[in-house]
XYZ file of C-alpha atoms in Angstrom:
495
model
C -84.466 9.883 -89.454
C -86.404 7.458 -91.654
C -90.155 7.484 -92.192
C -90.731 4.405 -90.018
C -88.735 5.941 -87.169
C -90.722 9.180 -87.398
C -93.982 7.235 -87.245
C -92.718 5.235 -84.255
C -91.630 8.379 -82.374
C -94.900 10.101 -83.239
C -96.923 7.188 -81.878
C -94.828 7.118 -78.681
C -95.274 10.841 -78.058
C -99.004 10.735 -78.841
C -99.517 7.801 -76.465
C -97.540 9.514 -73.713
C -99.377 12.842 -73.983
C -102.741 11.097 -74.312
C -102.033 8.861 -71.324
C -100.960 11.763 -69.120
C -103.942 13.855 -70.240
C -106.309 10.983 -69.441
C -104.684 10.584 -66.014
C -105.137 14.254 -65.024
C -108.474 14.981 -66.679
C -110.406 11.691 -66.424
C -108.810 9.234 -63.975
C -107.646 11.849 -61.432
C -108.962 15.283 -62.462
C -107.628 18.297 -60.566
C -110.846 19.553 -58.996
C -110.735 22.530 -56.667
C -111.792 21.748 -53.120
C -110.281 23.635 -50.216
C -110.162 27.323 -49.399
C -106.685 27.779 -50.878
C -107.865 26.366 -54.205
C -110.851 28.712 -54.305
C -108.527 31.608 -53.496
C -105.680 31.139 -55.933
C -107.647 30.062 -59.011
C -108.324 33.766 -59.592
C -106.215 35.772 -57.124
C -103.105 37.081 -58.834
C -100.228 39.304 -57.741
C -97.623 41.586 -59.250
C -95.094 39.649 -61.368
C -92.105 40.553 -59.224
C -91.017 39.807 -55.635
C -92.597 42.047 -53.023
C -92.489 42.148 -49.236
C -96.160 43.172 -49.298
C -97.081 39.623 -50.321
C -97.536 36.736 -47.863
C -94.962 34.775 -49.897
C -92.750 37.567 -51.276
C -90.895 35.599 -53.969
C -93.536 33.068 -55.016
C -94.118 34.725 -58.391
C -94.477 31.639 -60.606
C -97.325 29.809 -58.830
C -99.295 32.903 -57.834
C -99.342 34.379 -61.340
C -99.557 31.196 -63.401
C -102.442 29.505 -61.562
C -105.002 32.325 -62.064
C -103.740 32.819 -65.620
C -104.430 29.180 -66.539
C -107.855 29.348 -64.865
C -108.984 32.407 -66.795
C -107.509 31.253 -70.077
C -109.167 27.853 -69.661
C -112.560 29.331 -68.785
C -112.288 31.607 -71.838
C -111.064 28.861 -74.185
C -113.767 26.399 -73.122
C -116.560 28.969 -72.757
C -118.315 27.732 -75.915
C -118.320 24.107 -74.748
C -121.084 22.429 -72.786
C -118.795 21.850 -69.800
C -119.739 23.158 -66.367
C -117.468 25.614 -64.534
C -115.886 23.025 -62.223
C -115.027 20.659 -65.096
C -113.699 23.557 -67.183
C -111.308 24.617 -64.436
C -110.187 21.023 -63.819
C -109.548 20.325 -67.512
C -107.601 23.592 -67.911
C -105.219 22.795 -65.077
C -105.033 19.109 -66.020
C -104.033 20.036 -69.564
C -101.366 22.447 -68.338
C -99.873 19.959 -65.875
C -99.897 17.303 -68.599
C -98.005 19.642 -70.927
C -95.369 20.466 -68.296
C -94.800 16.812 -67.353
C -94.745 15.782 -71.015
C -92.048 18.339 -71.872
C -90.004 17.354 -68.814
C -90.110 13.634 -69.676
C -89.350 14.355 -73.325
C -86.308 16.446 -72.387
C -85.110 13.770 -69.962
C -85.312 11.085 -72.634
C -83.787 13.260 -75.322
C -80.848 14.059 -73.056
C -80.151 10.342 -72.556
C -80.457 9.457 -76.238
C -78.282 12.353 -77.447
C -75.505 11.705 -74.942
C -75.401 7.951 -75.482
C -76.274 7.961 -79.200
C -79.296 5.723 -78.770
C -81.486 4.868 -81.745
C -84.987 6.278 -82.215
C -86.479 2.901 -81.276
C -84.524 2.949 -78.014
C -85.885 6.479 -77.497
C -89.418 5.064 -77.327
C -88.554 2.410 -74.747
C -86.499 4.808 -72.606
C -89.332 7.359 -72.704
C -91.756 4.742 -71.408
C -89.366 3.487 -68.712
C -88.515 6.983 -67.429
C -92.190 7.948 -67.351
C -93.335 4.893 -65.425
C -90.338 5.120 -63.086
C -91.777 8.408 -61.807
C -95.080 6.647 -61.083
C -93.648 3.551 -59.363
C -91.574 4.975 -56.492
C -94.294 4.463 -53.860
C -95.782 1.198 -55.154
C -96.362 -1.320 -52.362
C -96.065 1.242 -49.561
C -99.564 2.783 -49.363
C -103.192 1.822 -50.020
C -103.542 4.849 -52.275
C -100.090 5.531 -53.598
C -98.457 8.752 -54.674
C -96.265 9.463 -57.664
C -93.455 11.986 -58.142
C -95.801 14.613 -59.637
C -98.354 14.288 -56.837
C -99.428 17.264 -54.711
C -102.001 17.387 -51.931
C -104.275 19.871 -53.717
C -104.464 22.003 -56.861
C -102.761 24.951 -55.156
C -99.802 22.760 -54.212
C -99.538 21.526 -57.804
C -98.596 25.102 -58.666
C -96.656 25.750 -55.458
C -94.460 22.650 -55.682
C -94.923 20.381 -58.727
C -94.830 23.052 -61.449
C -91.782 24.889 -59.985
C -89.977 21.554 -59.734
C -90.705 20.807 -63.395
C -89.585 24.303 -64.464
C -86.256 24.015 -62.620
C -85.588 20.426 -63.685
C -86.609 21.188 -67.264
C -84.188 24.098 -67.476
C -81.316 21.908 -66.305
C -82.181 19.330 -68.958
C -82.250 22.058 -71.613
C -78.799 23.244 -70.510
C -77.468 19.677 -70.543
C -78.776 19.095 -74.061
C -77.200 22.346 -75.256
C -73.813 22.001 -73.576
C -74.614 24.174 -70.544
C -75.173 27.269 -72.672
C -77.721 29.823 -71.523
C -77.804 31.514 -74.912
C -79.081 28.560 -76.898
C -78.878 30.202 -80.321
C -78.489 33.521 -82.090
C -82.229 34.095 -81.771
C -82.985 36.869 -79.300
C -86.535 35.544 -78.860
C -85.347 32.061 -77.815
C -82.839 33.596 -75.432
C -85.570 35.831 -74.054
C -87.796 32.805 -73.407
C -84.949 31.092 -71.530
C -84.419 34.221 -69.411
C -88.145 34.300 -68.617
C -88.098 30.631 -67.593
C -85.035 31.216 -65.397
C -86.777 34.165 -63.735
C -89.921 32.119 -63.052
C -87.906 29.106 -61.873
C -85.913 31.200 -59.393
C -88.920 33.138 -58.081
C -91.125 30.125 -57.499
C -90.727 28.213 -54.238
C -87.625 27.643 -52.110
C -88.242 23.892 -51.926
C -87.880 23.646 -55.714
C -85.957 26.749 -56.763
C -82.844 25.316 -55.085
C -82.609 22.728 -57.912
C -81.177 25.196 -60.444
C -78.632 27.034 -58.222
C -77.443 23.704 -56.785
C -76.736 22.509 -60.314
C -74.985 25.771 -61.206
C -72.900 25.747 -58.013
C -71.795 22.207 -58.848
C -70.713 23.354 -62.313
C -68.737 26.222 -60.773
C -66.965 23.928 -58.297
C -66.121 21.558 -61.138
C -64.779 24.424 -63.205
C -62.772 25.754 -60.259
C -61.050 22.401 -59.687
C -60.334 21.766 -63.358
C -59.124 25.331 -63.902
C -56.280 24.722 -61.449
C -55.131 21.915 -63.717
C -55.445 24.122 -66.805
C -58.575 22.344 -67.937
C -60.950 25.321 -67.734
C -64.292 24.399 -69.226
C -66.270 27.644 -68.862
C -65.649 30.961 -70.552
C -65.641 34.192 -68.558
C -69.034 35.295 -69.902
C -70.566 31.935 -69.010
C -69.174 32.187 -65.489
C -70.698 35.636 -65.050
C -74.099 34.376 -66.213
C -74.051 31.355 -63.906
C -72.963 33.448 -60.920
C -75.683 35.988 -61.714
C -78.367 33.297 -61.477
C -77.074 32.206 -58.063
C -77.050 35.842 -56.932
C -80.658 36.326 -58.067
C -81.643 33.168 -56.205
C -79.980 34.511 -53.046
C -82.053 37.666 -53.499
C -85.209 35.511 -53.621
C -83.985 33.778 -50.466
C -83.630 37.157 -48.733
C -87.137 38.193 -49.785
C -88.602 35.001 -48.358
C -86.650 35.348 -45.109
C -87.975 38.885 -44.617
C -91.540 38.015 -45.642
C -94.663 37.496 -43.565
C -94.829 33.761 -44.190
C -91.285 33.256 -42.904
C -91.957 35.397 -39.825
C -95.048 33.353 -38.967
C -93.168 30.027 -38.816
C -89.849 31.211 -37.412
C -89.125 29.609 -34.066
C -87.327 26.574 -32.723
C -85.126 24.593 -35.110
C -85.971 20.886 -35.254
C -82.943 19.552 -37.075
C -83.195 15.919 -35.898
C -86.855 15.711 -36.917
C -85.910 17.035 -40.334
C -83.074 14.509 -40.726
C -85.396 11.632 -39.763
C -88.028 12.862 -42.219
C -85.381 13.034 -44.939
C -84.387 9.380 -44.536
C -88.035 8.306 -44.343
C -88.259 9.298 -48.012
C -86.069 6.285 -48.776
C -87.360 3.818 -46.197
C -90.972 4.810 -46.895
C -90.786 4.129 -50.628
C -90.613 0.867 -52.550
C -87.391 -0.889 -51.519
C -87.084 -2.956 -54.697
C -87.028 0.330 -56.621
C -83.951 1.496 -54.713
C -82.296 -1.922 -54.925
C -82.469 -1.713 -58.716
C -81.075 1.843 -58.653
C -78.177 0.835 -56.394
C -77.380 -2.204 -58.561
C -77.193 -0.032 -61.667
C -74.916 2.464 -59.910
C -72.624 -0.259 -58.520
C -72.304 -2.026 -61.889
C -71.448 1.259 -63.599
C -68.936 2.126 -60.835
C -67.143 -1.211 -61.185
C -66.983 -0.851 -64.953
C -65.794 2.773 -64.703
C -63.039 1.895 -62.218
C -61.874 -0.916 -64.481
C -61.837 1.390 -67.519
C -60.042 4.248 -65.812
C -57.309 2.037 -64.338
C -56.618 0.605 -67.759
C -55.707 4.094 -68.934
C -53.966 5.386 -65.813
C -53.103 4.241 -62.317
C -52.207 7.716 -61.051
C -54.660 8.692 -58.323
C -54.665 12.338 -59.380
C -55.616 11.504 -62.948
C -58.305 9.117 -61.747
C -59.768 11.807 -59.490
C -59.729 14.423 -62.257
C -61.378 11.965 -64.622
C -64.186 11.532 -62.117
C -64.608 15.262 -61.525
C -64.667 15.986 -65.258
C -68.004 14.204 -65.701
C -71.687 15.047 -65.567
C -71.978 12.467 -62.796
C -69.870 14.661 -60.505
C -72.286 17.547 -61.102
C -75.323 15.368 -60.367
C -73.879 13.898 -57.161
C -72.717 17.293 -55.920
C -76.155 18.787 -56.700
C -77.868 15.895 -54.918
C -75.974 16.584 -51.687
C -76.478 20.361 -51.905
C -80.233 20.022 -52.413
C -80.501 17.396 -49.668
C -78.618 19.583 -47.182
C -80.611 22.687 -48.082
C -83.977 20.944 -47.747
C -83.032 19.381 -44.410
C -82.057 22.800 -43.059
C -85.100 24.532 -44.576
C -87.519 21.924 -43.227
C -85.935 22.079 -39.776
C -87.413 25.596 -39.680
C -90.511 25.338 -41.896
C -91.552 21.894 -40.630
C -90.152 18.412 -41.086
C -93.443 17.197 -42.576
C -92.677 19.059 -45.811
C -89.977 16.501 -46.556
C -92.594 13.754 -46.626
C -94.321 15.358 -49.594
C -93.621 13.733 -52.946
C -93.572 17.147 -54.620
C -90.780 18.279 -52.277
C -88.894 14.987 -52.524
C -88.934 15.517 -56.313
C -86.135 18.077 -55.883
C -83.912 15.268 -54.587
C -85.344 12.496 -56.738
C -84.588 14.422 -59.946
C -80.849 14.209 -59.315
C -81.152 10.571 -58.242
C -82.769 9.853 -61.612
C -80.000 11.736 -63.419
C -77.366 9.688 -61.560
C -79.106 6.373 -62.272
C -79.752 7.175 -65.941
C -76.160 8.351 -66.387
C -74.910 5.076 -64.930
C -77.331 3.137 -67.104
C -76.110 5.094 -70.115
C -72.501 4.257 -69.260
C -73.385 0.576 -69.130
C -75.308 0.957 -72.389
C -72.259 2.334 -74.221
C -70.313 -0.806 -73.268
C -73.086 -3.361 -73.618
C -75.560 -2.478 -76.343
C -77.254 -5.784 -75.611
C -78.945 -3.963 -72.703
C -81.497 -2.942 -75.354
C -82.894 -6.482 -75.109
C -83.926 -5.854 -71.484
C -85.809 -2.628 -72.235
C -89.076 -4.201 -73.482
C -89.132 -6.574 -70.498
C -88.459 -3.713 -68.054
C -91.150 -1.604 -69.669
C -93.601 -4.529 -69.479
C -92.995 -4.968 -65.742
C -93.485 -1.245 -65.105
C -96.664 -1.106 -67.198
C -98.186 -3.991 -65.236
C -97.162 -2.476 -61.883
C -98.397 1.053 -62.595
C -101.206 0.794 -65.147
C -102.842 -2.646 -65.095
C -102.477 -3.664 -61.455
C -104.927 -2.974 -58.620
C -102.933 0.109 -57.663
C -104.981 3.221 -56.991
C -103.265 6.582 -57.079
C -104.156 9.124 -54.430
C -106.634 11.875 -55.243
C -105.406 15.451 -55.471
C -107.104 16.900 -52.396
C -105.982 17.199 -48.786
C -108.476 14.661 -47.422
C -107.993 12.209 -50.323
C -111.694 12.145 -51.150
C -112.726 10.493 -54.401
C -112.679 12.953 -57.280
C -116.381 12.630 -58.071
C -117.301 13.383 -54.458
C -115.110 16.491 -54.577
C -116.823 17.634 -57.755
C -120.223 16.974 -56.193
C -119.315 19.219 -53.234
C -118.137 21.958 -55.619
C -121.370 21.734 -57.597
C -123.371 21.802 -54.363
C -121.593 25.032 -53.328
C -122.242 26.642 -56.712
C -125.882 25.540 -56.698
C -126.478 27.064 -53.269
C -124.929 30.325 -54.469
C -126.885 30.500 -57.734
C -130.146 29.479 -56.012
C -129.644 32.174 -53.385
C -128.930 34.826 -56.002
C -131.968 33.740 -58.050
C -134.131 34.098 -54.932
C -132.929 37.700 -54.607
C -130.658 37.214 -51.590
C -127.690 39.546 -51.259
C -126.245 37.572 -48.345
C -126.048 33.930 -49.341
C -125.519 31.203 -46.734
C -123.668 28.195 -48.140
C -123.446 24.921 -46.252
C -120.167 23.008 -46.583
C -118.847 19.692 -45.192
C -117.667 19.488 -41.605
C -113.912 18.987 -41.477
C -112.469 15.654 -40.414
C -109.085 17.153 -39.512
C -110.095 18.649 -36.173
C -109.341 22.183 -37.346
C -111.067 24.951 -35.398
C -111.974 26.962 -38.503
C -113.122 23.861 -40.439
C -110.080 23.843 -42.742
C -109.664 22.747 -45.521
C -112.927 24.592 -46.208
C -112.478 27.338 -43.634
C -115.769 28.922 -42.585
C -114.115 32.017 -41.061
C -112.756 33.370 -44.330
C -113.741 30.798 -46.950
C -116.963 32.571 -47.932
C -115.055 35.718 -48.797
C -112.527 33.740 -50.894
C -115.234 31.864 -52.844
C -117.159 35.094 -53.314
C -114.186 36.936 -54.800
C -113.339 34.118 -57.210
C -116.912 33.819 -58.468
C -117.050 37.577 -58.990
C -113.796 37.583 -60.946
C -115.133 34.779 -63.143
C -118.345 36.691 -63.749
C -120.601 34.141 -62.005
C -122.115 36.573 -59.476
C -122.392 40.350 -59.223
C -120.364 42.612 -56.949
C -123.196 43.146 -54.439
C -123.432 39.503 -53.398
C -121.876 38.282 -50.124
C -121.237 34.625 -49.305
C -121.015 33.133 -45.824
C -120.167 29.521 -45.003
C -121.672 27.165 -42.435
C -120.291 23.718 -41.638
C -123.079 21.141 -41.828
C -122.682 17.432 -41.152
C -125.647 16.838 -43.440
C -123.367 17.620 -46.415
C -120.963 14.925 -45.235
C -123.796 12.404 -45.066
C -125.218 13.482 -48.419
C -121.943 12.827 -50.251
C -120.509 10.079 -48.045
C -117.602 12.122 -46.678
C -115.966 10.626 -43.613
């Protein structure tokens, strides 16, 4: 790589990381708001699945979220930032890092497979990034993106697990589907750790990795019958082991308290309708472009394959012996699993962008693989990349589009921070006045919830109290109780 190319790549990566960091720390900071956020910013669990936990196998989110909080508070303790800003910046920086690595891996996979130049790398990186932020454009007043979650807790429950699983698949693709990436035991150990965390994360996202592996195994099984085995015995054992571990996580969740609380009637039709709303409820022009790319690649592929052979068996084997087969197979497995899971857990889960990401990831792989196939035949496609990037930049960055805030009620970020500061001020003022039982007034819910959720007055005081004690803000003899007061709503303009 020449010096100019290195400078170009460096500028691209710096702009991407800086842009993402600005988005999640300045434009849309991840402020804590509801009771779940106050709970899980400090509440941790044992780092292995346990039936004693409400979510037995949700190891990744429930250990990582408090870890990032405490590390961030420690790292920024010497700064002049307040506690709420410190927590928001810590989690914003971590989410930025995860998304950055995911997008970098996605782009690197494309450029390695299709031998794209370093300048093409920059344009593809920009296009892939903005594609994730343009799916819902034109469908909502405050639009979502593919990394959106309804609150900070759900960022760790859904978005982060999705990025871990998708990132691992991209790493395997880059390295020829090898789990042991090198002779380094440390690197292999890191991969094993990431696999463990990806599997024991959240069923909505953890299915991404086993679906991909199952697709590889079916491909290998078909090709093996034609004496075209592509996996060694040791590799097969490793892949099967990961699926087995995921099935163990599935069993833990099925036997857990959370599963027992929602088990009841199965609403399969509602789940199917919710699944298809993910396509009809997003920007139609986005899907038209995706379908056009797929159709053009399919026509070109059929033409190429029939030039070499007209035997149907050879044509079929040629199709199966591709990454595209794995992506399509994985797409259908994940779709089926999520439809079945949401028919039990609730069809509304399928309407979440962070859940739809599990499906969208494989759609993106399919589209980018088709685009790459076209690119290998028509290098002149490079001429369209700047124009495509320009359109996406205007649509996502410089238009009047406003992205939705990361809190359940979609309040403006500054209002959320003001409520957090108001809660902390009431606590610190009460402690300073010598009160052991501190009454804290919070906004009245607009959701109609009996316990005032998302800031639940029945148990919210205890959750806030424990987190502030763990962070060293108040002493162990202080008790906090919440009262819903409409005056707080009027003070901060919450409707």
